[in-house]
Amino acid sequence: MFKNQELLDKAVSLLPKLYETKVEVAETVAVSKDTDGNVIVKKAENYTARALKKGDKVCLDFGDHQVGYFSVELGNLGSHADAPVLLRVHFAENPVELLEDAEGYQGWICSSWIEEERVHVDVIPSVLQMERRYAFRYVELEILDISSKFALTLRNASCRAVSSANDEMLKEYHTSDALKKNLDKIACRTLHNCMQTVFEDGPKRDRRLWMGDLRMQALANYETYGKNELVKACLYLFAALPMENGQIGACLFLEPEPEVDDTVMFDYSLFFICTLLNYYEATGDMETLRELWPTALSQIYIAEDKLGEDDIIADSDVLGWCFVDWNLALNKQAGAQGIFLYALKAAIRIAQILQDDKEEKKLSELYTVCRDASFRELWDEEKECFVSGKERQISVASQVWMVLGGAIEGEAGRRLMQEMDGREDLVEMVTPYMYHNYIDALLLLGERDKALQKLEDYWGGMARQGADTFWELYNPKNPMESPYGGTIVNSYCHAWSCAPAYFLRKYFQDERKQGEEDEGTQF
């Protein structure tokens, strides 16, 4: 693994301290399903009033999504505790997780991510302190076994919640609209709980720094907490720890020491450029822009190697070669072409800022060639849209990235996106990640009302499902869908879902300057 120690030292010096907050239980609840399979959460007898024996359960609701360390005081009624207590402690972001059998999980994501512990407690009374950090709203404690001579009591359950975001620094969002206010609140909580030592993609599962998530978290951060040194630290981490060929890896680990993962994605590497430019635009930090420009520029020329003789990014059947969206049916070629154009636009803008005339000229020429090829090779005149791969697949993602990449603009772009609304032969979006890009494309085309409607419909759907943080995946047609084989490993607080905090604050505040133009995240 290549390591630039100078950049790494700078990154580590910028990593933040974590703020700690003690959070107590809001209420005791019972979780079940009704005859239609809907999850029901009802208030139950207070957990401190119960004497627990074998088979008993209590479910603690902390009132909101937490990331931190759980503890509870354990006591006994009756005789002296003459045997250990065996507890099952199950943490859940969403109550549906509590209704799944952890032992029956057969999905392809490792079951060790399931937030469940079996704990022996030898000494009663005592304080049970969970050493592992968990992401949760609900904590269910079940007595798997206990001596018949005494009963277990619980009191003073709490969470030592941690985040590098300080809510006292959260900027105010100006709106009189209740839905917008609620969506912003949930999105800010999502971002807050993903802001740890780095911008984590999900505090429950993966718990690491991913480039694709960072781009979106950084945009939301500029409008909310303004913790820009954290963005800077993450950029330096990626620049310090590339793959051996200089390509930015898809994600990084911090422990036991900073290290790049062996996962590489075409689009995630290119998003380093866009994230760097967005950071400069938010901060004016010319020193960082200049120092990381060589790393950013090299991503273009590494990606250029994937261009075929037709000046189109070569397709691949390797799973995960390019992410785009969490849809295994999606062909990524056209999306990758659009993302390459998008990154080229960002690189050209950086070259202009740095007055790097030589690179600006080369990048502009490459952009023109690839943009023209996009229309020549991927536009289908009969279907009036961009197609992807050998099967000439039609997807929302392909159109979105061609719009964001500038292959199609103005009225032609608006007609293209309107056409997608009525088509039945297209591959749809499945993640808030892709919906973020979709909203951005609509704003770029001037479709402000439609962008707001789509945002409120999609993220509002999660809110109506009871979300207090936004999810990794949400399919309005099947809200409890899991791509992994069980909701018990779904991530219900996920960085790429914090888009409402960015879009609502940047484009949909009540107090706005007269004549201010709204455009997407463009360069």
XYZ file of C-alpha atoms in Angstrom:
523
model
C 0.000 0.000 0.000
C 1.376 3.421 -0.945
C 1.296 6.007 1.834
C 2.089 9.719 1.628
C 3.160 10.296 5.223
C 3.201 14.091 4.944
C -0.421 14.210 3.777
C -1.411 11.541 6.285
C 0.088 13.498 9.182
C -1.850 16.560 8.076
C -5.068 14.528 7.860
C -4.632 13.004 11.314
C -3.912 16.423 12.838
C -7.280 17.627 11.534
C -9.374 14.776 12.933
C -11.904 16.086 15.461
C -12.714 15.307 19.058
C -16.066 13.698 19.800
C -18.742 15.432 21.823
C -20.477 13.238 24.404
C -24.100 13.556 25.519
C -25.919 11.493 28.129
C -29.309 10.365 26.794
C -31.863 8.638 29.008
C -34.734 6.339 28.081
C -37.791 8.165 26.752
C -40.263 5.353 27.464
C -40.710 1.609 27.681
C -42.479 0.034 24.697
C -43.679 -3.273 23.302
C -43.042 -4.136 19.639
C -45.256 -6.531 17.679
C -46.946 -7.084 14.331
C -50.640 -6.835 13.566
C -52.553 -9.317 11.421
C -51.536 -7.446 8.260
C -47.861 -7.665 9.120
C -47.502 -4.011 10.114
C -45.081 -3.217 12.936
C -46.824 -1.866 16.039
C -45.006 0.006 18.807
C -47.053 0.547 21.990
C -46.216 2.095 25.324
C -45.610 -0.528 28.017
C -45.116 -0.704 31.776
C -42.055 1.247 32.877
C -38.978 -0.959 32.845
C -37.962 0.103 36.367
C -41.193 -1.323 37.825
C -40.661 -4.881 36.611
C -39.068 -7.895 38.306
C -37.678 -9.990 35.463
C -37.432 -13.776 35.305
C -36.423 -16.232 32.599
C -38.059 -15.446 29.240
C -39.051 -11.894 30.153
C -38.244 -8.992 27.832
C -38.208 -5.225 28.114
C -37.806 -2.807 25.216
C -36.367 0.652 25.864
C -37.128 3.505 23.475
C -34.577 6.342 23.545
C -36.949 8.592 21.602
C -34.558 9.280 18.739
C -31.691 7.636 16.876
C -28.513 7.417 18.963
C -24.904 6.466 18.288
C -22.981 5.555 21.404
C -22.480 3.343 24.408
C -25.316 1.746 26.382
C -25.332 1.102 30.119
C -27.894 -0.028 32.687
C -27.859 -0.727 36.419
C -28.804 -4.299 37.347
C -30.293 -5.201 40.722
C -31.891 -8.211 42.355
C -35.086 -8.971 44.266
C -35.311 -11.992 46.538
C -32.260 -14.008 47.499
C -28.634 -13.147 46.886
C -27.716 -13.705 43.245
C -26.418 -17.269 43.306
C -25.777 -17.715 39.547
C -24.870 -15.542 36.569
C -27.615 -13.807 34.612
C -27.581 -14.572 30.888
C -28.934 -11.652 28.864
C -29.623 -11.070 25.213
C -29.218 -7.371 24.387
C -30.581 -6.410 20.963
C -30.080 -2.918 19.537
C -32.303 -1.668 16.720
C -32.454 1.488 14.604
C -35.889 0.455 13.339
C -38.371 -1.606 15.401
C -38.762 -4.109 12.557
C -35.253 -5.390 13.374
C -36.478 -6.617 16.762
C -38.936 -8.960 15.049
C -36.291 -10.776 13.011
C -34.487 -13.886 14.201
C -30.757 -13.180 14.187
C -29.920 -16.877 14.123
C -32.101 -17.371 11.051
C -30.376 -14.661 9.001
C -28.925 -16.109 5.773
C -28.024 -12.959 3.826
C -24.753 -12.223 2.037
C -23.632 -9.355 4.295
C -21.729 -10.729 7.290
C -24.033 -11.543 10.209
C -21.497 -10.079 12.642
C -23.030 -6.682 11.810
C -26.225 -7.740 13.619
C -26.472 -5.550 16.704
C -27.028 -8.262 19.270
C -25.045 -9.468 22.282
C -25.325 -12.441 24.640
C -23.930 -11.297 27.965
C -23.131 -13.183 31.170
C -23.295 -10.993 34.267
C -21.662 -12.702 37.249
C -22.121 -10.056 39.914
C -25.494 -8.567 40.820
C -26.017 -5.731 41.677
C -23.693 -4.143 39.117
C -23.634 -1.823 36.129
C -23.721 -3.399 32.678
C -21.677 -1.196 30.358
C -21.502 -2.196 26.703
C -17.994 -1.545 25.426
C -18.929 -1.641 21.742
C -20.452 1.440 20.107
C -23.938 0.871 18.726
C -26.378 2.758 16.492
C -29.928 2.438 17.769
C -33.165 3.909 18.996
C -34.458 0.757 20.686
C -32.733 -1.616 23.116
C -34.411 -4.910 23.913
C -33.175 -6.897 26.906
C -34.260 -10.518 27.220
C -33.536 -12.775 30.184
C -32.253 -15.989 28.601
C -31.615 -17.588 31.978
C -31.551 -16.645 35.638
C -31.600 -18.460 38.957
C -35.052 -19.250 40.341
C -34.009 -17.704 43.676
C -34.055 -14.075 42.556
C -35.460 -11.660 39.968
C -33.576 -9.030 37.966
C -34.369 -5.319 38.138
C -33.237 -2.551 35.809
C -32.788 1.165 36.379
C -30.891 4.186 35.091
C -30.537 2.901 31.544
C -28.748 5.463 29.413
C -26.645 6.047 26.327
C -23.384 7.974 26.157
C -24.034 9.358 22.675
C -21.062 10.506 20.576
C -20.614 12.670 17.482
C -18.122 15.206 16.178
C -21.085 17.454 15.302
C -22.117 20.024 17.883
C -25.821 20.847 17.670
C -25.112 24.288 19.121
C -23.350 25.041 15.821
C -26.268 23.869 13.643
C -27.405 26.715 11.406
C -31.064 27.649 11.494
C -33.305 26.547 8.644
C -35.907 29.157 7.745
C -39.243 27.701 6.734
C -42.851 27.865 7.871
C -43.647 24.590 6.096
C -44.087 21.708 8.557
C -43.046 18.965 6.105
C -39.876 20.753 5.024
C -39.004 21.447 8.642
C -39.457 17.786 9.567
C -37.454 16.495 6.603
C -34.636 18.894 7.426
C -34.669 17.788 11.072
C -34.425 14.105 10.135
C -31.705 14.778 7.569
C -29.660 16.807 10.066
C -29.970 13.996 12.611
C -28.795 11.546 9.937
C -25.760 13.698 9.176
C -25.057 14.336 12.878
C -24.942 10.633 13.717
C -22.704 9.841 10.736
C -20.249 12.576 11.755
C -17.825 10.674 13.924
C -14.012 10.825 13.749
C -14.594 10.855 9.990
C -17.778 11.107 7.948
C -18.984 7.521 8.307
C -21.323 6.108 5.700
C -23.415 4.397 8.361
C -22.792 4.224 12.127
C -24.418 0.785 12.341
C -22.884 -1.032 9.382
C -19.632 -0.380 7.493
C -18.712 2.443 9.908
C -15.996 3.795 7.644
C -15.216 6.614 5.218
C -16.578 6.097 1.685
C -15.831 8.561 -1.100
C -19.320 8.538 -2.617
C -20.966 9.264 0.731
C -18.385 11.934 1.575
C -19.333 14.017 -1.464
C -22.947 14.231 -0.283
C -22.166 14.601 3.435
C -19.798 17.478 2.690
C -22.483 19.341 0.729
C -24.960 18.933 3.588
C -22.307 19.922 6.118
C -21.669 23.281 4.447
C -25.346 24.167 4.889
C -25.714 22.804 8.441
C -22.853 22.296 10.894
C -20.115 23.970 8.875
C -17.495 21.562 10.230
C -15.287 22.121 7.222
C -12.068 20.916 8.849
C -13.629 17.447 8.936
C -14.167 17.544 5.165
C -10.577 18.686 4.751
C -9.305 15.839 6.952
C -11.210 13.279 4.879
C -9.861 14.672 1.600
C -6.309 14.482 2.920
C -6.880 10.906 4.125
C -7.920 9.809 0.644
C -5.023 11.667 -0.976
C -2.552 10.173 1.507
C -3.727 6.580 1.009
C -4.327 5.856 -2.694
C -4.018 2.526 -4.439
C -0.582 1.655 -5.811
C -1.397 3.171 -9.218
C -2.472 6.439 -7.604
C -6.211 5.804 -7.904
C -8.388 6.922 -5.013
C -9.851 3.899 -3.255
C -13.562 3.573 -2.621
C -13.226 3.620 1.172
C -10.790 3.898 4.056
C -10.334 2.383 7.499
C -8.959 4.305 10.491
C -8.200 1.416 12.834
C -5.908 -0.087 13.862
C -4.214 2.480 11.625
C -5.361 4.439 8.544
C -5.486 2.162 5.507
C -7.209 2.113 2.136
C -9.579 -0.783 1.404
C -8.958 -2.998 -1.624
C -12.255 -1.852 -3.202
C -11.995 0.455 -6.225
C -14.944 2.008 -8.054
C -14.672 4.051 -11.248
C -17.144 6.704 -10.125
C -16.032 6.990 -6.507
C -12.443 7.744 -7.535
C -13.626 10.566 -9.785
C -15.806 12.064 -7.063
C -12.625 13.077 -5.225
C -12.311 15.862 -7.813
C -15.870 17.109 -7.339
C -15.614 16.967 -3.548
C -12.361 18.925 -3.611
C -13.907 21.627 -5.778
C -17.035 21.831 -3.608
C -14.774 22.183 -0.556
C -12.868 25.056 -2.149
C -16.095 26.793 -3.179
C -17.372 26.527 0.408
C -14.142 27.629 2.121
C -11.887 29.475 -0.329
C -9.018 27.286 0.920
C -6.564 27.785 -1.951
C -3.703 26.010 -0.163
C -5.642 22.734 0.048
C -6.900 23.073 -3.523
C -3.366 23.549 -4.778
C -1.858 20.759 -2.663
C -4.479 18.156 -3.632
C -4.778 19.174 -7.293
C -2.173 16.608 -8.489
C -4.160 13.823 -6.795
C -7.405 15.080 -8.311
C -5.936 15.504 -11.779
C -4.459 12.011 -11.791
C -7.967 10.546 -11.330
C -8.933 11.903 -14.756
C -6.010 10.301 -16.528
C -6.434 7.001 -14.702
C -10.112 6.971 -15.727
C -9.236 7.976 -19.285
C -7.570 4.584 -19.742
C -11.061 3.049 -19.709
C -12.096 4.945 -22.836
C -12.496 2.785 -25.909
C -11.702 3.775 -29.476
C -15.201 5.248 -29.645
C -14.371 7.598 -26.724
C -16.929 5.866 -24.519
C -16.069 4.332 -21.143
C -15.746 0.588 -21.661
C -18.498 -1.507 -20.120
C -17.650 -4.228 -17.618
C -19.408 -7.235 -16.129
C -17.276 -7.078 -12.964
C -19.637 -6.515 -10.064
C -19.009 -3.147 -8.443
C -16.614 -1.750 -11.074
C -18.755 1.393 -10.999
C -21.391 1.957 -8.331
C -23.995 4.463 -9.669
C -26.873 2.878 -7.698
C -27.723 -0.180 -5.576
C -29.499 -2.004 -8.387
C -27.992 -5.239 -9.695
C -30.062 -4.948 -12.886
C -28.549 -1.558 -13.759
C -26.014 -1.345 -16.590
C -23.424 1.234 -15.571
C -21.787 2.224 -18.890
C -23.817 5.334 -19.733
C -23.837 6.403 -16.107
C -20.064 6.057 -15.989
C -19.735 8.162 -19.141
C -21.865 10.900 -17.603
C -19.901 10.793 -14.359
C -16.642 11.089 -16.303
C -18.015 14.216 -17.988
C -19.162 15.553 -14.609
C -15.688 15.032 -13.114
C -14.065 16.590 -16.174
C -16.172 19.716 -15.686
C -14.984 19.925 -12.078
C -11.355 19.378 -13.088
C -11.583 22.101 -15.750
C -12.961 24.494 -13.157
C -10.105 23.747 -10.735
C -7.566 24.245 -13.522
C -9.131 27.632 -14.238
C -8.994 28.661 -10.571
C -5.345 27.610 -10.322
C -4.570 29.181 -13.714
C -3.185 25.869 -14.926
C -3.670 26.788 -18.586
C -1.932 23.716 -19.980
C -4.170 21.262 -18.109
C -7.280 23.330 -18.712
C -6.717 23.097 -22.455
C -6.115 19.326 -22.374
C -9.108 18.690 -20.134
C -11.407 20.884 -22.205
C -10.432 19.058 -25.381
C -11.030 15.697 -23.699
C -14.393 16.878 -22.409
C -15.539 17.965 -25.874
C -14.489 14.659 -27.421
C -16.280 12.592 -24.763
C -19.407 14.756 -24.749
C -19.752 14.482 -28.520
C -19.170 10.721 -28.338
C -21.908 10.408 -25.727
C -24.502 11.683 -28.167
C -23.027 9.870 -31.131
C -22.780 6.444 -29.463
C -25.336 6.382 -26.652
C -28.255 8.506 -27.837
C -31.073 6.443 -29.345
C -33.032 8.569 -31.840
C -36.005 6.235 -31.876
C -36.308 5.948 -28.104
C -35.274 9.580 -27.589
C -33.028 8.867 -24.620
C -29.570 7.607 -23.703
C -29.049 3.859 -23.691
C -26.419 1.770 -21.929
C -24.509 -1.443 -22.626
C -24.923 -4.092 -25.276
C -28.603 -4.500 -24.425
C -29.091 -0.734 -24.875
C -30.736 -0.510 -21.498
C -32.792 2.545 -20.531
C -32.468 3.750 -16.945
C -33.157 6.869 -14.936
C -29.534 6.867 -13.782
C -28.182 7.066 -17.339
C -30.295 10.125 -18.132
C -29.479 11.837 -14.831
C -25.742 11.526 -15.266
C -25.858 12.670 -18.881
C -27.685 15.773 -17.688
C -25.240 16.384 -14.835
C -22.325 15.724 -17.170
C -23.604 18.316 -19.635
C -24.183 15.925 -22.551
C -27.693 17.312 -22.823
C -28.912 20.687 -21.561
C -31.782 23.157 -21.435
C -35.115 22.356 -23.023
C -33.805 19.112 -24.520
C -32.778 17.965 -21.053
C -36.146 18.925 -19.579
C -37.982 16.941 -22.269
C -35.721 13.959 -21.600
C -36.425 13.953 -17.866
C -40.158 14.456 -18.422
C -40.151 11.502 -20.792
C -38.711 9.296 -18.039
C -41.759 9.881 -15.823
C -44.078 7.993 -18.141
C -41.843 5.167 -19.341
C -42.406 1.585 -18.279
C -39.318 0.104 -19.953
C -36.707 1.685 -17.728
C -34.602 0.595 -14.772
C -35.574 2.751 -11.817
C -33.644 4.226 -8.887
C -33.515 2.307 -5.600
C -31.466 4.431 -3.182
C -31.516 7.912 -1.654
C -27.990 8.157 -3.101
C -29.317 8.093 -6.662
C -32.307 10.247 -5.744
C -29.853 12.934 -4.586
C -28.326 13.020 -8.079
C -31.794 12.991 -9.643
C -32.878 16.029 -7.615
C -29.626 17.761 -8.546
C -30.273 17.145 -12.247
C -33.792 18.577 -12.006
C -32.470 21.717 -10.334
C -29.771 22.093 -12.971
C -32.501 22.043 -15.623
C -34.535 24.667 -13.767
C -37.225 22.178 -12.685
C -37.459 23.647 -9.188
C -41.078 22.705 -8.414
C -40.637 19.166 -9.648
C -37.409 18.762 -7.688
C -39.149 19.798 -4.465
C -42.110 17.539 -5.151
C -39.881 14.520 -5.775
C -37.831 15.261 -2.662
C -40.911 15.586 -0.479
C -42.518 12.464 -1.947
C -39.445 10.261 -1.572
C -37.924 11.346 1.741
C -41.396 12.122 3.045
C -42.229 8.465 2.456
C -39.521 7.448 4.922
C -40.779 10.043 7.397
C -44.293 8.601 7.125
C -42.805 5.173 7.897
C -41.571 6.605 11.198
C -37.963 7.331 10.249
C -36.044 9.565 12.664
C -32.950 9.207 10.477
C -32.983 8.473 6.747
C -32.194 5.036 5.388
C -29.625 3.413 3.122
C -32.295 2.027 0.829
C -35.951 2.923 0.461
C -38.330 1.463 -2.092
C -41.719 3.191 -1.788
C -43.366 0.109 -3.283
C -41.797 -2.137 -0.623
C -40.676 -0.046 2.367
C -39.234 -3.022 4.267
C -37.110 -4.243 1.359
C -33.578 -5.432 2.083
C -30.861 -5.968 -0.540
C -28.973 -8.140 1.926
C -31.437 -10.859 2.806
C -32.873 -9.377 5.999
C -33.858 -6.007 7.459
C -31.843 -6.938 10.544
C -28.691 -5.797 8.700
C -30.232 -2.821 6.876
C -28.718 0.565 7.698
C -31.441 2.976 8.825
C -29.092 5.921 9.360
C -27.029 6.366 6.235
C -24.887 9.262 5.074
C -26.013 9.342 1.468
C -29.586 9.952 2.646
C -28.990 13.415 4.150
C -29.887 15.234 0.901
C -32.889 17.183 2.303
C -30.581 19.124 4.639
C -28.578 20.235 1.610
C -31.290 20.903 -0.953
C -33.898 22.437 1.362
C -31.427 24.836 2.946
C -29.665 25.800 -0.285
C -32.700 26.153 -2.551
C -35.913 26.134 -0.505
C -35.596 28.559 2.410
C -38.466 30.991 3.016
C -36.166 34.016 3.142
C -34.415 34.239 -0.196
C -32.689 37.029 -2.065
C -34.813 38.473 -4.825
C -33.728 37.286 -8.253
C -31.412 34.603 -6.907
C -30.930 31.823 -9.423
C -31.256 28.178 -8.426
C -29.036 25.642 -10.090
C -27.761 22.207 -9.208
C -24.337 21.435 -7.823
C -22.427 22.538 -10.886
C -19.069 23.948 -11.690
